[in-house]
C-alpha positions in Angstrom: -203.3 70.0 62.9 -201.7 73.4 63.2 -199.2 73.8 66.1 -198.9 77.2 67.4 -195.7 78.9 66.8 -194.0 80.7 69.7 -192.4 83.9 68.7 -189.7 85.4 70.8 -189.2 89.1 70.2 -186.0 90.8 71.1 -184.2 93.8 70.0 -180.8 93.5 68.4 -178.6 96.5 68.1 -176.7 96.0 64.9 -174.0 98.5 65.7 -173.0 96.8 69.0 -169.4 96.9 67.8 -168.1 100.4 68.1 -165.8 99.9 65.1 -168.6 98.6 62.8 -170.2 100.6 60.0 -173.1 102.8 60.9 -176.4 100.9 60.6 -180.0 100.8 61.7 -181.2 99.6 65.1 -183.9 97.1 64.0 -186.1 94.8 66.0 -185.5 91.3 64.7 -187.8 88.3 65.6 -186.7 84.7 65.7 -189.2 81.9 65.5 -188.8 78.6 67.2 -190.8 75.8 65.7 -191.7 73.2 68.2 -193.6 70.9 65.8 -195.1 72.1 62.5 -196.7 70.3 59.6 -196.4 73.2 57.1 -195.0 76.6 57.1 -197.2 79.1 58.9 -198.9 81.6 56.6 -200.1 83.7 59.5 -199.2 87.3 59.3 -198.3 87.2 62.9 -195.5 84.8 62.1 -193.8 87.1 59.6 -194.5 90.5 61.2 -191.6 92.0 62.9 -193.6 93.4 65.8 -196.2 90.6 66.4 -197.3 89.7 69.9 -195.9 86.4 71.3 -198.4 83.7 72.3 -197.6 81.1 75.0 -198.7 77.4 74.5 -201.5 76.1 76.6 -201.8 72.9 78.6 -204.4 71.5 76.2 -202.3 71.9 73.2 -199.4 70.2 74.9 -201.7 67.2 75.8 -202.8 66.8 72.2 -199.2 66.7 71.1 -198.4 64.0 73.6 -201.3 61.8 72.5 -200.2 61.7 68.9 -196.6 61.1 69.4 -196.9 57.6 67.8 -199.0 58.9 64.9 -197.2 59.3 61.6 -196.1 62.8 61.2 -194.5 64.6 58.3 -190.8 65.1 58.3 -189.9 68.1 60.4 -186.8 69.6 61.8 -185.8 67.6 64.9 -184.8 69.6 67.9 -181.2 68.7 68.8 -179.8 68.5 72.3 -177.2 71.0 73.4 -173.6 70.1 72.7 -174.6 66.6 71.3 -174.5 67.0 67.6 -174.0 69.7 65.0 -176.4 69.3 62.0 -175.6 70.5 58.6 -176.0 74.2 58.0 -179.4 75.0 56.6 -179.2 77.1 53.5 -181.2 80.3 53.4 -181.5 80.7 57.1 -179.9 83.6 59.0 -178.1 82.8 62.2 -179.9 84.1 65.3 -182.8 85.5 63.2 -185.8 84.5 61.2 -185.6 82.8 57.9 -185.8 85.2 55.0 -186.8 84.3 51.5 -184.3 84.7 48.7 -186.7 86.9 46.9 -186.9 89.4 49.7 -183.2 89.3 50.5 -181.4 92.5 49.5 -178.5 92.0 47.2 -175.1 92.2 48.8 -172.9 95.0 47.5 -169.3 94.0 47.2 -166.9 96.9 47.7 -164.1 96.8 45.2 -160.5 96.7 46.5 -159.0 100.1 46.9 -156.4 100.8 44.3 -153.5 103.1 44.5 -154.3 106.7 43.8 -151.9 106.7 40.8 -154.1 104.2 38.9 -157.5 105.7 39.7 -158.8 107.4 36.6 -162.2 108.6 37.5 -163.6 105.2 38.7 -166.3 105.5 41.3 -166.3 103.3 44.4 -169.9 102.5 45.3 -170.7 103.0 49.0 -174.0 101.7 50.3 -175.4 102.7 53.7 -178.3 100.8 55.1 -180.7 103.0 57.1 -183.9 102.3 59.0 -186.0 103.4 56.1 -183.9 101.5 53.6 -183.0 104.7 51.8 -180.2 104.3 49.4 -177.4 106.8 49.6 -176.0 108.2 46.5 -172.8 106.7 45.6 -169.7 108.9 46.3 -167.2 109.2 43.6 -163.6 109.6 44.7 -161.5 111.2 42.1 -158.0 112.3 42.0 -156.6 115.1 40.0 -154.2 113.7 37.3 -150.6 114.2 38.2 -148.3 115.8 35.7 -146.3 113.3 33.9 -142.8 113.0 35.1 -139.9 111.7 33.1 -138.0 108.9 34.7 -134.3 109.0 34.3 -132.5 105.7 34.6 -129.7 105.6 37.2 -126.3 104.8 35.7 -125.3 101.2 36.2 -121.9 102.1 37.5 -121.8 102.5 41.3 -119.7 105.7 40.9 -121.6 108.7 39.7 -120.2 111.8 38.2 -119.8 114.7 40.7 -121.4 117.9 39.5 -119.2 120.8 39.0 -119.4 123.3 41.8 -120.6 126.8 41.2 -118.1 129.4 40.3 -118.6 131.1 43.7 -117.2 128.2 45.6 -113.5 127.4 46.0 -112.1 124.7 43.8 -112.6 121.2 44.9 -109.5 119.2 46.0 -109.7 115.7 44.6 -109.3 112.9 47.0 -107.5 109.7 46.0 -109.3 106.4 46.0 -112.7 107.9 45.6 -114.2 104.7 44.4 -113.4 103.0 47.7 -115.3 105.6 49.7 -118.9 104.4 50.0 -120.2 108.0 50.5 -118.6 110.7 48.5 -118.6 114.1 50.1 -120.1 117.0 48.2 -117.9 119.8 47.0 -119.5 122.5 49.1 -119.5 120.5 52.4 -116.6 121.0 54.7 -114.9 118.0 56.2 -115.3 118.0 60.0 -112.2 116.8 61.8 -112.0 116.0 65.4 -110.2 118.6 67.6 -106.7 117.8 68.8 -106.7 115.7 72.0 -106.5 117.9 75.1 -104.9 116.8 78.3 -107.0 117.3 81.4 -105.6 118.1 84.8 -105.7 114.5 85.9 -103.5 113.4 83.0 -101.0 116.2 83.7 -100.9 115.3 87.4 -100.2 111.7 86.6 -97.4 112.6 84.2 -95.9 114.9 86.9 -96.0 112.1 89.4 -94.4 109.7 87.0 -91.6 112.2 86.2 -91.0 112.7 89.9 -90.8 108.9 90.4 -88.5 108.5 87.5 -86.2 111.3 88.6 -83.2 110.3 90.7 -84.2 110.5 94.3 -82.1 112.7 96.6 -80.8 111.3 99.8 -83.0 112.0 102.8 -81.1 114.1 105.4 -83.6 114.1 108.2 -85.0 111.3 110.3 -88.6 110.2 110.4 -89.4 110.8 114.0 -93.1 110.0 113.6 -92.5 106.4 112.6 -92.0 105.4 116.2 -95.5 106.8 117.0 -97.2 104.7 114.4 -98.7 102.3 116.9 -99.9 105.1 119.2 -103.4 106.2 118.2 -103.2 109.3 120.3 -100.3 110.7 118.3 -102.1 110.3 114.9 -98.8 110.0 113.1 -100.5 109.3 109.8 -102.2 112.7 109.9 -99.5 114.9 111.6 -98.0 116.3 108.4 -101.5 117.3 107.1 -102.4 118.8 110.4 -99.4 121.2 110.6 -99.7 122.1 106.9 -103.3 123.1 107.7 -102.2 125.1 110.8 -99.7 127.1 108.7 -102.5 128.0 106.3 -104.9 129.1 109.1 -102.3 131.2 110.9 -102.2 133.6 108.0 -105.9 134.2 108.3 -105.9 135.0 112.0 -103.1 137.6 112.0 -103.9 141.0 113.4 -103.1 144.3 111.7 -99.6 145.3 113.0 -100.4 149.0 112.4 -103.8 149.1 114.0 -102.5 151.7 116.6 -102.7 154.2 113.8 -106.5 154.2 114.0 -106.7 154.2 117.8 -106.5 157.9 118.8 -106.6 157.3 122.5 -104.2 154.3 122.6 -100.5 153.6 122.0 -98.1 150.7 122.3 -97.0 151.7 125.8 -100.6 151.3 127.1 -100.9 148.0 125.3 -97.7 146.7 126.9 -99.0 147.7 130.4 -102.3 145.9 129.8 -100.6 142.7 128.4 -98.2 142.7 131.4 -101.3 142.8 133.7 -102.9 139.9 131.8 -99.7 137.9 132.3 -100.0 138.5 136.0 -103.6 137.3 136.1 -102.7 134.3 133.9 -99.9 133.4 136.4 -102.3 133.8 139.3 -104.8 131.2 138.0 -102.0 128.9 136.7 -103.6 128.6 133.3 -102.3 127.0 130.1 -99.9 128.9 127.8 -102.4 128.5 124.9 -104.9 130.6 126.9 -102.5 133.5 127.1 -101.6 133.5 123.4 -105.2 133.2 122.4 -106.2 136.1 124.6 -103.6 138.4 123.1 -104.6 137.4 119.6 -108.3 138.1 120.2 -107.5 141.5 121.7 -105.3 142.6 118.8 -107.7 141.4 116.2 -110.6 143.2 117.9 -108.5 146.4 118.1 -107.7 146.0 114.4 -111.4 146.2 113.6 -112.8 148.7 116.2 -111.6 151.9 117.8 -111.7 151.8 121.6 -111.6 154.6 124.1 -109.0 154.5 126.9 -111.5 153.9 129.7 -112.8 150.8 127.9 -109.4 149.5 127.0 -109.0 147.3 130.1 -112.6 145.9 129.5 -111.5 144.7 126.1 -108.5 142.9 127.5 -110.6 141.4 130.3 -113.3 140.2 127.8 -110.6 138.6 125.6 -109.1 136.8 128.6 -112.5 135.6 129.7 -113.3 134.2 126.2 -109.9 132.5 126.0 -110.3 130.9 129.4 -113.7 129.4 128.4 -112.2 128.2 125.1 -109.0 126.5 126.3 -109.4 125.7 130.0 -111.4 122.9 131.6 -112.1 124.9 134.7 -112.2 128.6 133.8 -112.4 131.5 136.3 -115.9 132.7 137.1 -117.2 136.1 135.9 -117.3 137.3 139.5 -113.6 136.7 139.8 -113.0 138.6 136.6 -114.9 141.6 137.9 -113.0 141.4 141.2 -109.7 141.4 139.3 -110.7 144.6 137.5 -110.9 146.4 140.8 -114.7 146.9 140.5 -114.4 149.1 137.5 -116.9 147.1 135.4 -120.0 145.2 136.3 -121.1 141.7 135.3 -123.5 142.9 132.6 -120.8 145.1 131.1 -118.5 142.1 130.8 -121.2 140.0 129.2 -122.1 142.7 126.7 -118.4 143.3 125.9 -117.9 139.5 125.3 -120.9 139.2 122.9 -119.8 142.3 121.0 -116.2 141.0 120.6 -117.3 137.6 119.4 -119.7 139.2 116.9 -117.0 141.5 115.6 -114.6 138.5 115.2 -117.3 136.5 113.4 -117.0 133.9 116.2 -113.7 132.8 114.7 -111.5 131.5 117.5 -109.3 129.2 115.4 -105.9 130.5 116.2 -102.9 128.2 115.9 -100.9 128.8 119.1 -97.1 129.1 118.9 -97.1 126.3 121.5 -98.3 123.8 118.9 -95.3 124.5 116.7 -92.9 124.7 119.6 -93.8 121.1 120.7 -93.4 119.9 117.2 -89.9 121.4 116.9 -89.0 120.2 120.4 -89.5 116.7 119.3 -86.6 117.2 116.8 -84.6 118.6 119.7 -84.9 115.3 121.7 -87.4 117.0 123.9 -84.9 119.0 125.8 -86.7 120.7 128.7 -84.2 123.5 129.1 -84.4 124.6 125.5 -88.1 124.5 125.5 -88.4 126.6 128.7 -86.1 129.2 127.2 -88.2 129.1 124.0 -91.4 129.7 126.0 -90.0 132.8 127.6 -88.8 134.2 124.2 -92.2 133.5 122.6 -94.0 135.4 125.4 -91.8 138.4 124.6 -93.9 138.7 121.4 -97.0 139.3 123.5 -95.6 142.5 125.1 -93.4 143.7 122.3 -95.4 145.1 119.5 -92.5 144.7 117.0 -93.1 141.0 116.9 -96.8 141.4 116.4 -96.6 140.7 112.6 -94.6 137.4 113.1 -96.5 134.2 112.3 -96.7 131.8 115.2 -94.8 129.1 113.4 -91.9 131.4 112.6 -92.0 132.8 116.1 -91.6 129.3 117.6 -88.8 128.4 115.3 -86.8 131.6 116.1 -87.4 131.0 119.9 -86.1 127.5 119.6 -83.0 128.5 117.6 -82.1 131.3 120.0 -82.7 129.1 123.0 -80.3 126.5 121.6 -77.7 129.2 120.9 -78.0 130.6 124.5 -77.5 127.1 125.9 -74.4 126.4 123.8 -76.1 124.2 121.1 -75.3 126.2 118.0 -76.2 123.7 115.3 -79.5 124.0 113.4 -79.7 120.4 112.2 -81.6 118.9 109.2 -84.2 117.5 111.6 -84.8 121.0 113.0 -85.0 122.5 109.5 -87.5 119.8 108.4 -89.8 119.8 111.4 -89.8 123.6 111.8 -90.0 124.2 108.1 -87.6 127.2 108.4 -83.9 127.5 107.7 -81.4 129.3 109.8 -81.4 132.4 107.5 -85.2 132.8 108.0 -85.2 132.7 111.8 -82.2 135.0 112.5 -84.1 138.3 111.9 -86.8 137.3 114.4 -84.2 136.2 116.9 -82.4 139.5 116.5 -85.6 141.3 117.7 -85.8 139.1 120.7 -82.1 139.8 121.7 -82.7 143.6 121.4 -85.7 143.3 123.8 -83.6 141.3 126.3 -80.9 144.0 126.2 -83.3 146.8 127.0 -84.3 147.7 130.5 -87.1 145.3 131.4 -90.3 147.5 131.2 -92.6 144.5 131.8 -91.8 143.4 135.3 -94.5 140.7 135.5 -93.1 138.8 132.5 -89.6 139.0 133.9 -90.7 138.0 137.4 -92.7 135.1 136.0 -89.8 133.3 134.3 -87.3 134.4 137.1 -89.1 131.9 139.4 -87.6 128.5 140.2 -90.5 126.8 138.5 -89.2 128.1 135.1 -85.5 127.5 136.0 -84.9 131.3 136.2 -84.5 131.4 132.4 -85.3 135.2 132.2 -82.3 135.9 134.5 -80.0 133.5 132.6 -80.9 134.9 129.1 -80.4 138.5 130.2 -77.1 137.7 131.7 -76.0 135.9 128.6 -76.9 138.9 126.5 -75.1 141.4 128.8 -72.0 139.2 128.6 -71.8 139.9 124.8 -73.3 143.3 124.4 -74.1 146.3 126.5 -77.5 147.2 127.9 -79.7 149.1 125.5 -77.6 148.3 122.4 -79.2 147.7 119.0 -77.3 144.7 117.7 -77.0 142.9 114.4 -77.0 139.2 115.2 -75.7 138.2 111.7 -72.4 140.0 112.2 -71.7 138.3 115.6 -73.1 134.9 114.7 -69.8 133.2 113.8 -68.2 134.4 117.0 -71.2 133.2 119.1 -71.1 129.7 117.5 -67.4 129.3 118.2 -67.9 130.3 121.8 -70.9 127.9 122.1 -68.9 125.0 120.7 -66.1 125.6 123.2 -68.5 125.7 126.1 -70.2 122.5 124.9 -66.9 120.6 124.6 -65.8 121.8 128.1 -69.1 120.6 129.6 -68.7 117.2 127.9 -65.1 116.8 129.3 -66.3 117.7 132.8 -69.1 115.1 132.5 -66.6 112.4 131.6 -64.3 113.0 134.6 -65.3 110.4 137.3 -66.3 111.9 140.7 
């Protein structure tokens, strides 16, 4: 009996692998023999594109009836994953069995040899196409290389250095060449590292080390900030840096002392009258001393940059005073009060416009270190003597009205006022503490103090300044200082304080000793 063979036709793409050699896309059929007695000779069984037939129910029934009948030995269908039979020879995996006679011979590609050994041998290349057309073999040839002579290396690890050309300088032989693993060529310059350079940090470290190793000089002044170490409001750890910074800033906020040369309608007399009026207004509102000094500085700096007409001169002073009040005071006067103080000469809008123009001209820079900051610092070294400090305040305000002192830095002005105040009160010594905390020696402050004495000896042209410090509130220091000056010189004299300094110190020492004796006498 002939059992029908079920043919399953499916298409296999031989070049499924993208890295495989190019081949043909052929349709391959695989036959599954359910039960056969002999190989099928039907043409449909061998044809690659035959139509598949499905088994019928009748054929299946006939197979069942004859299960017990003797059948020829056929290939038994194995269960999945139960046993692995021996590989059948001549059968292609996942394809139909092909006879050995029809199987194409396999071409073995010879192993690729180095190009140096190829001498015209051809490497056969076979490409299988759909129509089984054989491609002509390509022959890979290589042009013969010219024969080169091989020179044996010397057995010795040291080779002979070739002589340099005549153009090059003579080679200097180096000792122990055999120990050097790499011998430098004659024409190659030896690169040496540059000498070690010392950077700024190394130099600074050496300077500090030299200072520490140098013998220290005895400290002649007392550390007055040590007692304020526990007071956070005194910031004693930053006080030295603060005053060093203020001394740098004061040089950048100094006005031009000769700015009157470019003011055709102004002079120093008019300036003194305006400043004396500002002092009167300052006294009326009972403002801080820093407000007055800042006002005069803003006015002088503005006049150093812009020419001003005489009718607008008072407006400049009023604007500077208004800006200083808002900068220093907690409760500054109103703009209506400022206009009223001007006698109605200017309106509110004019004052606002003048204020904006002044700030724009000064580039909004109001960082002016007041002389009061330095006076308080020096007064600490003077045991906070209230009398000396009051006399010093009066002498510093002389610099506001007297244009001669306009070029004096605030720190030097405060030191000179304190030195002259001590001399007037019979305290002639300029101690090491005063030198340290004022940062000025006695020789540096004497010229400034000489200008102050000359102003005191002149007839008081600025009555408001004199009347302000002639009040009981300020201990009448203006009257006392003028009387002291008239006791030693005549009114209107131009003195040289250096010539009379020794005599003044002797007199001051005698007055101090006399006062101490009177204080020791019991009442």
